[in-house]
mmCIF file of C-alpha atoms and ligand atoms in Angstrom:
data_model
loop_
_atom_site.group_PDB
_atom_site.id
_atom_site.type_symbol
_atom_site.label_atom_id
_atom_site.label_comp_id
_atom_site.label_asym_id
_atom_site.label_seq_id
_atom_site.Cartn_x
_atom_site.Cartn_y
_atom_site.Cartn_z
ATOM 1 C CA UNK A 558 -31.307 -13.086 -17.618
ATOM 2 C CA UNK A 559 -29.930 -12.299 -20.484
ATOM 3 C CA UNK A 560 -26.567 -14.665 -21.959
ATOM 4 C CA UNK A 561 -23.992 -13.425 -21.014
ATOM 5 C CA UNK A 562 -21.001 -14.661 -23.076
ATOM 6 C CA UNK A 563 -17.990 -17.254 -22.737
ATOM 7 C CA UNK A 564 -15.874 -15.071 -23.337
ATOM 8 C CA UNK A 565 -16.190 -13.021 -19.897
ATOM 9 C CA UNK A 566 -16.997 -15.923 -18.246
ATOM 10 C CA UNK A 567 -13.604 -16.762 -19.099
ATOM 11 C CA UNK A 568 -12.047 -13.853 -17.823
ATOM 12 C CA UNK A 569 -9.984 -14.471 -14.473
ATOM 13 C CA UNK A 570 -9.426 -12.317 -11.839
ATOM 14 C CA UNK A 571 -9.124 -8.650 -11.863
ATOM 15 C CA UNK A 572 -6.981 -8.829 -7.927
ATOM 16 C CA UNK A 573 -6.138 -5.121 -7.591
ATOM 17 C CA UNK A 574 -9.279 -4.659 -8.797
ATOM 18 C CA UNK A 575 -10.659 -6.431 -6.369
ATOM 19 C CA UNK A 576 -8.185 -5.007 -3.657
ATOM 20 C CA UNK A 577 -10.275 -1.171 -4.030
ATOM 21 C CA UNK A 578 -13.414 -2.918 -1.843
ATOM 22 C CA UNK A 579 -11.546 -4.081 0.739
ATOM 23 C CA UNK A 580 -9.200 -1.484 0.752
ATOM 24 C CA UNK A 581 -11.780 1.112 1.248
ATOM 25 C CA UNK A 582 -13.298 -0.912 4.435
ATOM 26 C CA UNK A 583 -10.042 -1.000 6.444
ATOM 27 C CA UNK A 584 -8.805 2.548 5.042
ATOM 28 C CA UNK A 585 -12.044 3.300 6.483
ATOM 29 C CA UNK A 586 -12.175 1.497 9.974
ATOM 30 C CA UNK A 587 -9.129 3.195 10.802
ATOM 31 C CA UNK A 588 -5.967 1.109 9.712
ATOM 32 C CA UNK A 589 -2.985 3.151 9.034
ATOM 33 C CA UNK A 590 -2.847 1.408 4.595
ATOM 34 C CA UNK A 591 0.945 0.803 3.227
ATOM 35 C CA UNK A 592 -0.421 0.755 -0.231
ATOM 36 C CA UNK A 593 2.246 -1.355 -1.675
ATOM 37 C CA UNK A 594 -0.162 -3.222 -4.585
ATOM 38 C CA UNK A 595 -1.182 -1.511 -8.371
ATOM 39 C CA UNK A 596 2.232 0.064 -10.162
ATOM 40 C CA UNK A 597 1.174 3.406 -8.589
ATOM 41 C CA UNK A 598 3.150 5.917 -7.253
ATOM 42 C CA UNK A 599 2.610 9.038 -5.315
ATOM 43 C CA UNK A 600 4.638 11.729 -6.826
ATOM 44 C CA UNK A 601 3.445 14.098 -8.908
ATOM 45 C CA UNK A 602 3.662 15.198 -12.471
ATOM 46 C CA UNK A 603 5.683 17.481 -13.888
ATOM 47 C CA UNK A 604 4.258 20.887 -12.867
ATOM 48 C CA UNK A 605 4.618 21.896 -17.261
ATOM 49 C CA UNK A 606 2.107 18.585 -17.660
ATOM 50 C CA UNK A 607 -0.472 20.233 -15.178
ATOM 51 C CA UNK A 608 -0.436 23.555 -16.382
ATOM 52 C CA UNK A 609 -1.343 22.742 -19.766
ATOM 53 C CA UNK A 610 -3.969 21.437 -18.813
ATOM 54 C CA UNK A 611 -5.350 23.295 -16.821
ATOM 55 C CA UNK A 612 -4.547 26.210 -19.650
ATOM 56 C CA UNK A 613 -5.891 22.834 -22.816
ATOM 57 C CA UNK A 614 -9.598 22.467 -20.238
ATOM 58 C CA UNK A 615 -9.764 25.980 -21.004
ATOM 59 C CA UNK A 616 -8.812 26.572 -24.598
ATOM 60 C CA UNK A 617 -12.484 24.893 -26.801
ATOM 61 C CA UNK A 618 -10.562 23.925 -29.440
ATOM 62 C CA UNK A 619 -9.331 21.182 -27.169
ATOM 63 C CA UNK A 620 -12.824 20.727 -25.795
ATOM 64 C CA UNK A 621 -13.730 18.645 -29.323
ATOM 65 C CA UNK A 622 -13.644 15.191 -30.794
ATOM 66 C CA UNK A 623 -10.532 13.929 -31.377
ATOM 67 C CA UNK A 624 -11.565 10.989 -33.524
ATOM 68 C CA UNK A 625 -8.493 8.442 -33.990
ATOM 69 C CA UNK A 626 -5.952 11.939 -35.271
ATOM 70 C CA UNK A 627 -6.330 13.829 -32.618
ATOM 71 C CA UNK A 628 -4.747 16.579 -31.571
ATOM 72 C CA UNK A 629 -1.441 16.320 -34.088
ATOM 73 C CA UNK A 630 1.036 17.462 -31.853
ATOM 74 C CA UNK A 631 1.135 14.295 -29.496
ATOM 75 C CA UNK A 632 1.250 12.220 -32.736
ATOM 76 C CA UNK A 633 4.584 14.725 -33.775
ATOM 77 C CA UNK A 634 6.184 14.568 -30.161
ATOM 78 C CA UNK A 635 6.229 11.143 -29.606
ATOM 79 C CA UNK A 636 7.637 10.511 -33.067
ATOM 80 C CA UNK A 637 11.014 12.899 -31.206
ATOM 81 C CA UNK A 638 10.735 11.060 -28.302
ATOM 82 C CA UNK A 639 10.656 7.168 -30.123
ATOM 83 C CA UNK A 640 13.904 9.881 -32.464
ATOM 84 C CA UNK A 641 15.968 11.317 -29.647
ATOM 85 C CA UNK A 642 15.657 8.247 -26.876
ATOM 86 C CA UNK A 643 16.166 5.404 -29.148
ATOM 87 C CA UNK A 644 17.426 6.682 -32.986
ATOM 88 C CA UNK A 645 14.310 5.664 -34.724
ATOM 89 C CA UNK A 646 12.079 7.335 -37.243
ATOM 90 C CA UNK A 647 8.335 6.726 -37.197
ATOM 91 C CA UNK A 648 5.381 9.535 -38.887
ATOM 92 C CA UNK A 649 2.886 10.503 -37.510
ATOM 93 C CA UNK A 650 0.378 10.413 -39.472
ATOM 94 C CA UNK A 651 0.563 6.419 -40.114
ATOM 95 C CA UNK A 652 3.003 4.911 -37.106
ATOM 96 C CA UNK A 653 1.958 6.097 -34.226
ATOM 97 C CA UNK A 654 -1.756 5.197 -32.338
ATOM 98 C CA UNK A 655 -2.322 7.479 -29.402
ATOM 99 C CA UNK A 656 -3.786 5.149 -27.222
ATOM 100 C CA UNK A 657 -6.087 5.921 -23.867
ATOM 101 C CA UNK A 658 -3.556 4.738 -21.408
ATOM 102 C CA UNK A 659 -1.520 1.771 -23.142
ATOM 103 C CA UNK A 660 -3.558 -1.190 -21.130
ATOM 104 C CA UNK A 661 -6.560 0.118 -23.901
ATOM 105 C CA UNK A 662 -4.679 -0.239 -26.709
ATOM 106 C CA UNK A 663 -3.101 -3.838 -25.389
ATOM 107 C CA UNK A 664 -6.472 -5.120 -24.974
ATOM 108 C CA UNK A 665 -7.177 -3.521 -28.246
ATOM 109 C CA UNK A 666 -4.484 -4.917 -30.302
ATOM 110 C CA UNK A 667 -5.326 -8.745 -29.554
ATOM 111 C CA UNK A 668 -9.221 -7.806 -31.624
ATOM 112 C CA UNK A 669 -6.949 -6.806 -34.965
ATOM 113 C CA UNK A 670 -5.131 -10.357 -34.518
ATOM 114 C CA UNK A 671 -6.451 -13.044 -33.468
ATOM 115 C CA UNK A 672 -9.778 -15.135 -34.823
ATOM 116 C CA UNK A 673 -10.776 -17.491 -32.819
ATOM 117 C CA UNK A 674 -8.888 -21.091 -32.782
ATOM 118 C CA UNK A 675 -6.226 -19.363 -32.714
ATOM 119 C CA UNK A 676 -2.717 -19.286 -29.656
ATOM 120 C CA UNK A 677 -1.937 -15.861 -27.257
ATOM 121 C CA UNK A 678 0.936 -16.939 -25.785
ATOM 122 C CA UNK A 679 0.854 -14.792 -22.103
ATOM 123 C CA UNK A 680 3.994 -15.042 -19.629
ATOM 124 C CA UNK A 681 2.785 -15.706 -16.806
ATOM 125 C CA UNK A 682 3.282 -14.604 -13.773
ATOM 126 C CA UNK A 683 2.677 -10.959 -16.247
ATOM 127 C CA UNK A 684 0.109 -8.073 -17.378
ATOM 128 C CA UNK A 685 -2.798 -9.225 -16.644
ATOM 129 C CA UNK A 686 -4.673 -7.767 -20.252
ATOM 130 C CA UNK A 687 -2.430 -9.783 -21.808
ATOM 131 C CA UNK A 688 -4.396 -12.824 -21.625
ATOM 132 C CA UNK A 689 -8.333 -10.372 -21.356
ATOM 133 C CA UNK A 690 -7.010 -9.609 -24.333
ATOM 134 C CA UNK A 691 -6.750 -12.760 -25.914
ATOM 135 C CA UNK A 692 -9.729 -14.065 -24.569
ATOM 136 C CA UNK A 693 -12.025 -10.969 -25.323
ATOM 137 C CA UNK A 694 -10.891 -11.903 -29.107
ATOM 138 C CA UNK A 695 -12.230 -15.553 -28.598
ATOM 139 C CA UNK A 696 -8.820 -16.662 -28.153
ATOM 140 C CA UNK A 697 -6.167 -19.279 -26.961
ATOM 141 C CA UNK A 698 -4.109 -18.187 -24.101
ATOM 142 C CA UNK A 699 -0.745 -20.342 -23.439
ATOM 143 C CA UNK A 700 0.303 -19.295 -20.039
ATOM 144 C CA UNK A 701 3.429 -19.380 -20.257
ATOM 145 C CA UNK A 702 6.338 -19.994 -17.178
ATOM 146 C CA UNK A 703 8.277 -17.445 -16.719
ATOM 147 C CA UNK A 704 11.773 -19.141 -14.588
ATOM 148 C CA UNK A 705 13.746 -17.648 -12.290
ATOM 149 C CA UNK A 706 16.684 -20.117 -13.963
ATOM 150 C CA UNK A 707 16.169 -18.279 -17.028
ATOM 151 C CA UNK A 708 15.746 -15.234 -16.719
ATOM 152 C CA UNK A 709 12.321 -14.920 -16.517
ATOM 153 C CA UNK A 710 12.355 -15.344 -20.223
ATOM 154 C CA UNK A 711 10.495 -16.550 -22.628
ATOM 155 C CA UNK A 712 11.394 -18.988 -25.351
ATOM 156 C CA UNK A 713 9.229 -20.048 -27.346
ATOM 157 C CA UNK A 714 11.203 -22.615 -28.662
ATOM 158 C CA UNK A 715 10.242 -24.132 -25.067
ATOM 159 C CA UNK A 716 6.282 -24.275 -26.463
ATOM 160 C CA UNK A 717 5.109 -27.145 -27.579
ATOM 161 C CA UNK A 718 5.283 -27.346 -31.277
ATOM 162 C CA UNK A 719 1.017 -27.919 -32.218
ATOM 163 C CA UNK A 720 0.571 -24.675 -29.993
ATOM 164 C CA UNK A 721 3.136 -23.124 -31.610
ATOM 165 C CA UNK A 722 1.693 -23.637 -34.767
ATOM 166 C CA UNK A 723 -1.985 -22.284 -33.955
ATOM 167 C CA UNK A 724 0.464 -19.499 -32.689
ATOM 168 C CA UNK A 725 -0.939 -15.492 -34.270
ATOM 169 C CA UNK A 726 0.577 -13.498 -31.139
ATOM 170 C CA UNK A 727 3.652 -13.847 -28.350
ATOM 171 C CA UNK A 728 2.894 -11.058 -25.417
ATOM 172 C CA UNK A 729 6.513 -9.412 -23.743
ATOM 173 C CA UNK A 730 7.099 -7.035 -21.644
ATOM 174 C CA UNK A 731 10.517 -6.092 -21.080
ATOM 175 C CA UNK A 732 11.429 -4.252 -17.968
ATOM 176 C CA UNK A 733 9.312 -6.814 -16.945
ATOM 177 C CA UNK A 734 5.825 -6.240 -14.387
ATOM 178 C CA UNK A 735 6.071 -8.255 -12.043
ATOM 179 C CA UNK A 736 9.378 -9.612 -12.429
ATOM 180 C CA UNK A 737 11.823 -6.800 -12.745
ATOM 181 C CA UNK A 738 13.765 -8.837 -15.332
ATOM 182 C CA UNK A 739 15.247 -6.716 -18.729
ATOM 183 C CA UNK A 740 15.890 -9.579 -22.237
ATOM 184 C CA UNK A 741 18.983 -8.884 -23.236
ATOM 185 C CA UNK A 742 19.950 -7.631 -26.957
ATOM 186 C CA UNK A 743 20.666 -11.144 -28.131
ATOM 187 C CA UNK A 744 17.979 -12.373 -26.773
ATOM 188 C CA UNK A 745 15.534 -9.777 -28.132
ATOM 189 C CA UNK A 746 16.825 -10.665 -32.240
ATOM 190 C CA UNK A 747 16.076 -14.871 -31.463
ATOM 191 C CA UNK A 748 12.641 -13.589 -30.610
ATOM 192 C CA UNK A 749 12.212 -11.576 -33.622
ATOM 193 C CA UNK A 750 13.918 -14.381 -35.517
ATOM 194 C CA UNK A 751 10.705 -16.877 -34.817
ATOM 195 C CA UNK A 752 8.255 -14.725 -35.019
ATOM 196 C CA UNK A 753 9.463 -13.562 -38.970
ATOM 197 C CA UNK A 754 9.664 -17.513 -39.055
ATOM 198 C CA UNK A 755 6.014 -17.624 -38.254
ATOM 199 C CA UNK A 756 4.427 -15.004 -38.750
ATOM 200 C CA UNK A 757 3.760 -14.183 -35.431
ATOM 201 C CA UNK A 758 3.273 -10.829 -34.352
ATOM 202 C CA UNK A 759 5.345 -10.084 -31.361
ATOM 203 C CA UNK A 760 3.215 -7.451 -29.136
ATOM 204 C CA UNK A 761 6.467 -5.615 -26.906
ATOM 205 C CA UNK A 762 4.918 -3.700 -24.729
ATOM 206 C CA UNK A 763 7.647 -0.978 -23.155
ATOM 207 C CA UNK A 764 5.509 0.606 -20.302
ATOM 208 C CA UNK A 765 8.754 0.798 -18.104
ATOM 209 C CA UNK A 766 10.979 2.277 -20.894
ATOM 210 C CA UNK A 767 12.564 4.743 -18.767
ATOM 211 C CA UNK A 768 12.406 3.793 -15.546
ATOM 212 C CA UNK A 769 15.922 1.529 -15.637
ATOM 213 C CA UNK A 770 18.085 1.930 -12.285
ATOM 214 C CA UNK A 771 22.239 2.000 -12.559
ATOM 215 C CA UNK A 772 23.704 2.982 -15.592
ATOM 216 C CA UNK A 773 20.091 0.645 -17.417
ATOM 217 C CA UNK A 774 19.130 1.620 -20.718
ATOM 218 C CA UNK A 775 15.930 -0.416 -22.343
ATOM 219 C CA UNK A 776 15.308 -0.615 -25.356
ATOM 220 C CA UNK A 777 12.930 -0.779 -27.857
ATOM 221 C CA UNK A 778 12.223 -4.183 -29.994
ATOM 222 C CA UNK A 779 12.259 -1.622 -32.893
ATOM 223 C CA UNK A 780 16.199 -1.071 -32.296
ATOM 224 C CA UNK A 781 16.524 -5.058 -33.654
ATOM 225 C CA UNK A 782 17.223 -5.420 -37.426
ATOM 226 C CA UNK A 783 14.276 -7.565 -39.143
ATOM 227 C CA UNK A 784 11.455 -6.469 -36.226
ATOM 228 C CA UNK A 785 8.919 -3.903 -38.481
ATOM 229 C CA UNK A 786 7.651 -6.506 -40.109
ATOM 230 C CA UNK A 787 6.524 -8.313 -37.180
ATOM 231 C CA UNK A 788 6.110 -5.690 -34.014
ATOM 232 C CA UNK A 789 4.147 -3.084 -31.923
ATOM 233 C CA UNK A 790 6.059 -1.779 -29.648
ATOM 234 C CA UNK A 791 4.301 0.174 -26.602
ATOM 235 C CA UNK A 792 5.399 2.583 -23.937
ATOM 236 C CA UNK A 793 2.791 5.015 -21.278
ATOM 237 C CA UNK A 794 3.031 8.394 -20.350
ATOM 238 C CA UNK A 795 1.611 5.982 -16.601
ATOM 239 C CA UNK A 796 5.088 5.127 -14.468
ATOM 240 C CA UNK A 797 8.032 7.461 -16.445
ATOM 241 C CA UNK A 798 5.681 10.433 -15.126
ATOM 242 C CA UNK A 799 4.163 9.348 -12.270
ATOM 243 C CA UNK A 800 0.638 9.759 -14.460
ATOM 244 C CA UNK A 801 -0.792 6.769 -14.090
ATOM 245 C CA UNK A 802 -4.961 8.808 -14.058
ATOM 246 C CA UNK A 803 -4.235 10.859 -16.922
ATOM 247 C CA UNK A 804 -4.100 7.099 -18.704
ATOM 248 C CA UNK A 805 -1.822 8.751 -21.733
ATOM 249 C CA UNK A 806 0.246 6.260 -23.830
ATOM 250 C CA UNK A 807 0.311 4.936 -27.469
ATOM 251 C CA UNK A 808 2.147 2.491 -29.387
ATOM 252 C CA UNK A 809 3.761 2.612 -32.399
ATOM 253 C CA UNK A 810 4.548 0.677 -35.497
ATOM 254 C CA UNK A 811 5.030 0.180 -39.520
ATOM 255 C CA UNK A 812 1.482 1.308 -41.299
ATOM 256 C CA UNK A 813 0.355 -2.154 -41.722
ATOM 257 C CA UNK A 814 0.135 -3.433 -38.116
ATOM 258 C CA UNK A 815 -0.589 0.183 -36.441
ATOM 259 C CA UNK A 816 -3.249 0.368 -38.725
ATOM 260 C CA UNK A 817 -4.975 -2.622 -38.032
ATOM 261 C CA UNK A 818 -4.435 -1.513 -34.466
ATOM 262 C CA UNK A 819 -5.875 2.177 -35.869
ATOM 263 C CA UNK A 820 -8.264 0.651 -37.897
ATOM 264 C CA UNK A 821 -10.492 -1.764 -35.146
ATOM 265 C CA UNK A 822 -10.404 1.914 -31.981
ATOM 266 C CA UNK A 823 -12.255 4.240 -34.939
ATOM 267 C CA UNK A 824 -15.309 1.999 -33.798
ATOM 268 C CA UNK A 825 -14.638 1.134 -29.703
ATOM 269 C CA UNK A 826 -13.524 5.343 -29.029
ATOM 270 C CA UNK A 827 -13.532 8.664 -30.343
ATOM 271 C CA UNK A 828 -10.136 9.622 -28.901
ATOM 272 C CA UNK A 829 -8.057 11.072 -26.089
ATOM 273 C CA UNK A 830 -9.601 14.113 -25.020
ATOM 274 C CA UNK A 831 -7.074 16.218 -26.554
ATOM 275 C CA UNK A 832 -6.591 18.468 -23.167
ATOM 276 C CA UNK A 833 -5.519 15.550 -22.150
ATOM 277 C CA UNK A 834 -2.666 15.122 -25.139
ATOM 278 C CA UNK A 835 -1.350 18.282 -24.367
ATOM 279 C CA UNK A 836 -0.261 17.606 -21.467
ATOM 280 C CA UNK A 837 1.336 13.998 -23.137
ATOM 281 C CA UNK A 838 3.164 16.321 -25.321
ATOM 282 C CA UNK A 839 4.119 18.998 -22.799
ATOM 283 C CA UNK A 840 5.153 15.347 -20.861
ATOM 284 C CA UNK A 841 7.402 14.382 -24.133
ATOM 285 C CA UNK A 842 9.591 17.876 -23.848
ATOM 286 C CA UNK A 843 9.710 17.624 -19.709
ATOM 287 C CA UNK A 844 12.359 14.347 -20.624
ATOM 288 C CA UNK A 845 15.456 16.115 -19.327
ATOM 289 C CA UNK A 846 13.998 18.508 -16.703
ATOM 290 C CA UNK A 847 11.942 15.385 -15.630
ATOM 291 C CA UNK A 848 12.974 12.137 -15.407
ATOM 292 C CA UNK A 849 15.955 12.118 -14.390
ATOM 293 C CA UNK A 850 15.121 13.048 -11.284
ATOM 294 C CA UNK A 851 11.897 10.895 -10.917
ATOM 295 C CA UNK A 852 13.932 8.116 -11.653
ATOM 296 C CA UNK A 853 16.491 8.941 -8.993
ATOM 297 C CA UNK A 854 14.158 9.099 -5.926
ATOM 298 C CA UNK A 855 12.902 6.032 -7.967
ATOM 299 C CA UNK A 856 16.369 3.929 -7.225
ATOM 300 C CA UNK A 857 16.342 5.459 -3.857
ATOM 301 C CA UNK A 858 13.492 3.583 -3.191
ATOM 302 C CA UNK A 859 14.408 0.645 -4.199
ATOM 303 C CA UNK A 860 17.597 0.930 -2.216
ATOM 304 C CA UNK A 861 15.259 1.414 0.371
ATOM 305 C CA UNK A 862 13.562 -1.392 -0.233
ATOM 306 C CA UNK A 863 15.784 -3.957 -0.997
ATOM 307 C CA UNK A 864 17.312 -3.211 2.214
ATOM 308 C CA UNK A 865 14.711 -3.995 4.524
ATOM 309 C CA UNK A 866 13.431 -7.056 2.724
ATOM 310 C CA UNK A 867 16.656 -9.277 3.197
ATOM 311 C CA UNK A 868 17.382 -7.134 6.575
ATOM 312 C CA UNK A 869 13.637 -9.194 7.778
ATOM 313 C CA UNK A 870 15.237 -12.694 5.827
ATOM 314 C CA UNK A 871 13.380 -11.751 2.769
ATOM 315 C CA UNK A 872 16.085 -13.160 -0.294
ATOM 316 C CA UNK A 873 15.266 -10.506 -2.784
ATOM 317 C CA UNK A 874 17.596 -9.367 -6.236
ATOM 318 C CA UNK A 875 17.192 -6.029 -6.650
ATOM 319 C CA UNK A 876 16.257 -4.927 -10.409
ATOM 320 C CA UNK A 877 16.660 -2.742 -13.114
ATOM 321 C CA UNK A 878 14.558 -1.708 -13.765
ATOM 322 C CA UNK A 879 10.746 -1.095 -12.605
ATOM 323 C CA UNK A 880 9.254 -0.325 -9.055
ATOM 324 C CA UNK A 881 8.479 -3.414 -8.742
ATOM 325 C CA UNK A 882 10.580 -6.251 -5.831
ATOM 326 C CA UNK A 883 9.053 -10.093 -6.886
ATOM 327 C CA UNK A 884 9.904 -11.573 -3.518
ATOM 328 C CA UNK A 885 10.170 -15.542 -3.369
ATOM 329 C CA UNK A 886 7.938 -16.951 -0.382
ATOM 330 C CA UNK A 887 9.759 -19.985 1.561
ATOM 331 C CA UNK A 888 8.861 -23.420 -0.287
ATOM 332 C CA UNK A 889 5.218 -24.629 0.490
ATOM 333 C CA UNK A 890 3.385 -21.149 1.890
ATOM 334 C CA UNK A 891 0.525 -19.715 -0.597
ATOM 335 C CA UNK A 892 1.123 -16.525 -1.954
ATOM 336 C CA UNK A 893 -2.690 -15.326 -1.239
ATOM 337 C CA UNK A 894 -1.552 -16.587 1.845
ATOM 338 C CA UNK A 895 1.060 -14.173 3.211
ATOM 339 C CA UNK A 896 -0.778 -10.775 1.653
ATOM 340 C CA UNK A 897 -3.928 -11.170 3.117
ATOM 341 C CA UNK A 898 -2.601 -11.956 6.259
ATOM 342 C CA UNK A 899 0.171 -9.096 5.126
ATOM 343 C CA UNK A 900 -2.963 -6.997 4.553
ATOM 344 C CA UNK A 901 -6.087 -8.151 7.111
ATOM 345 C CA UNK A 902 -3.659 -8.284 10.302
ATOM 346 C CA UNK A 903 -0.812 -4.978 9.543
ATOM 347 C CA UNK A 904 -2.872 -3.359 6.894
ATOM 348 C CA UNK A 905 0.129 -3.512 4.054
ATOM 349 C CA UNK A 906 -1.250 -4.202 0.153
ATOM 350 C CA UNK A 907 1.227 -6.065 -1.766
ATOM 351 C CA UNK A 908 0.259 -8.641 -4.548
ATOM 352 C CA UNK A 909 -0.043 -12.384 -4.298
ATOM 353 C CA UNK A 910 1.698 -14.148 -6.952
ATOM 354 C CA UNK A 911 -0.563 -16.540 -7.656
ATOM 355 C CA UNK A 912 -2.444 -12.590 -8.876
ATOM 356 C CA UNK A 913 -0.656 -13.177 -11.928
ATOM 357 C CA UNK A 914 -1.450 -16.301 -13.131
ATOM 358 C CA UNK A 915 0.245 -19.910 -11.616
ATOM 359 C CA UNK A 916 3.715 -19.224 -12.355
ATOM 360 C CA UNK A 917 3.842 -16.271 -10.326
ATOM 361 C CA UNK A 918 3.234 -18.988 -7.010
ATOM 362 C CA UNK A 919 5.635 -18.142 -4.795
ATOM 363 C CA UNK A 920 6.076 -15.171 -4.990
ATOM 364 C CA UNK A 921 4.461 -11.828 -3.947
ATOM 365 C CA UNK A 922 5.393 -8.502 -5.054
ATOM 366 C CA UNK A 923 5.239 -5.146 -3.975
ATOM 367 C CA UNK A 924 5.777 -1.667 -5.318
ATOM 368 C CA UNK A 925 8.214 0.752 -3.818
ATOM 369 C CA UNK A 926 5.846 3.579 -4.577
ATOM 370 C CA UNK A 927 5.965 5.029 -1.420
ATOM 371 C CA UNK A 928 9.382 6.352 0.747
ATOM 372 C CA UNK A 929 12.569 4.418 2.511
ATOM 373 C CA UNK A 930 10.591 4.836 5.826
ATOM 374 C CA UNK A 931 7.318 3.792 4.959
ATOM 375 C CA UNK A 932 8.048 -0.027 3.268
ATOM 376 C CA UNK A 933 10.522 0.378 6.059
ATOM 377 C CA UNK A 934 7.775 -0.217 7.574
ATOM 378 C CA UNK A 935 6.528 -2.271 6.108
ATOM 379 C CA UNK A 936 9.283 -4.633 5.819
ATOM 380 C CA UNK A 937 9.015 -5.199 9.109
ATOM 381 C CA UNK A 938 5.174 -5.873 9.187
ATOM 382 C CA UNK A 939 6.254 -8.743 6.305
ATOM 383 C CA UNK A 940 9.521 -10.727 8.194
ATOM 384 C CA UNK A 941 6.326 -10.793 11.128
ATOM 385 C CA UNK A 942 4.143 -12.399 8.691
ATOM 386 C CA UNK A 943 7.026 -13.640 7.507
ATOM 387 C CA UNK A 944 8.012 -16.029 10.760
ATOM 388 C CA UNK A 945 4.512 -16.862 12.261
ATOM 389 C CA UNK A 946 4.020 -18.574 8.817
ATOM 390 C CA UNK A 947 7.658 -20.270 8.691
ATOM 391 C CA UNK A 948 5.885 -23.068 11.820
ATOM 392 C CA UNK A 949 3.284 -23.371 8.876
ATOM 393 C CA UNK A 950 5.625 -24.878 5.696
HETATM 394 N N1 PLP B 1442 1.444 -3.002 -19.260
HETATM 395 C C1 PLP B 1442 2.329 -3.401 -17.738
HETATM 396 C C2 PLP B 1442 3.250 -4.450 -17.735
HETATM 397 C C3 PLP B 1442 1.891 -2.573 -16.304
HETATM 398 O O1 PLP B 1442 3.395 -3.004 -15.548
HETATM 399 C C4 PLP B 1442 0.916 -1.560 -17.060
HETATM 400 C C5 PLP B 1442 -0.132 -1.228 -15.526
HETATM 401 O O2 PLP B 1442 0.461 -1.622 -14.891
HETATM 402 C C6 PLP B 1442 0.512 -1.646 -18.162
HETATM 403 C C7 PLP B 1442 1.119 -1.924 -19.385
HETATM 404 C C8 PLP B 1442 -0.121 -0.739 -18.304
HETATM 405 O O3 PLP B 1442 -0.001 1.222 -18.222
HETATM 406 P P1 PLP B 1442 -1.299 2.177 -18.372
HETATM 407 O O4 PLP B 1442 -2.175 1.852 -19.183
HETATM 408 O O5 PLP B 1442 -1.910 3.203 -17.628
HETATM 409 O O6 PLP B 1442 -0.146 2.385 -19.460
#
């Protein structure tokens, strides 16, 4: 048997992937599954994006290799979006990196900035690919436990000095998956200042920048003075436009930083299918006609989910952004046990907090990605499981 590297054997379990097989079995058995697992809504993408893809599939020039440059109007549409939405200027040629999903870019970014022996500070609970990218780059993960009593904000000052001395990269994600937390501006200013002082790359994952409620408008990290020197920011069409399967995303950063990621990608992929990039242009250009209505649908679902889970006895906060409720469980009740019982006895998929790292224990995440009546049904089942397990804690 050929040797498999320690990089691979150190990778954590990929919870959403591991669930897929069990879900298939349950559906095959006729179970009416309510899937609140992945952040993957049942809603349609903008019609203009679908039309652009269909059209693009017939254009010979779009069937060829895109290489790193790709379909240039996509870069221009991204730069125009960043200008319109955040008031920030990025050069389409040198400061925009088209990605095949932001997951791809986030994971590959570590290859450009981490060496063996370096540390990346990784929020826990958090998007599992931060740890994955770090381990594949042969570097060390320092898991930082996000805490409700600190508003789920990661403070570099809490990282032990010897670890901080080896830290080359910090992952931040606000609005946050899975906690729904948001980052105040003074917090972001503090983190940018600390990263500048220590030459730490700030990987700012802004996948949920457009999915915010109650008038909250998430910022770009580049609105913070000094971020240009240390940050790279990741955006995605996945959540904003219900285009998770299209794998259409980008990074922005100043040329030395964005260029390093682009350089890695030159040797890994040959660019995204350009018809999809052309659909990305159509999506970005349909922001005004599409996004506010889509957000309103999510807001209605958020409100329905919060009300339904509270009615069943869960002390859940209403998040100002994202598509997730981060629901605390009674102390001592293992989240994996709760999630397993909910799936096996009631066909409701939720993610145990422990699948986001040890720091996520004590919570479960639900994605409010289905209509209110299905959320209410799921909450009733969750309440039944809660009551049946409460006697165990
Ligand atoms: N970042 C966060 C925080 C996410 O939750 C996700 C997906 O769930 C991603 C990045 C990846 O999104 P995509 O690869 O679809 O662009």
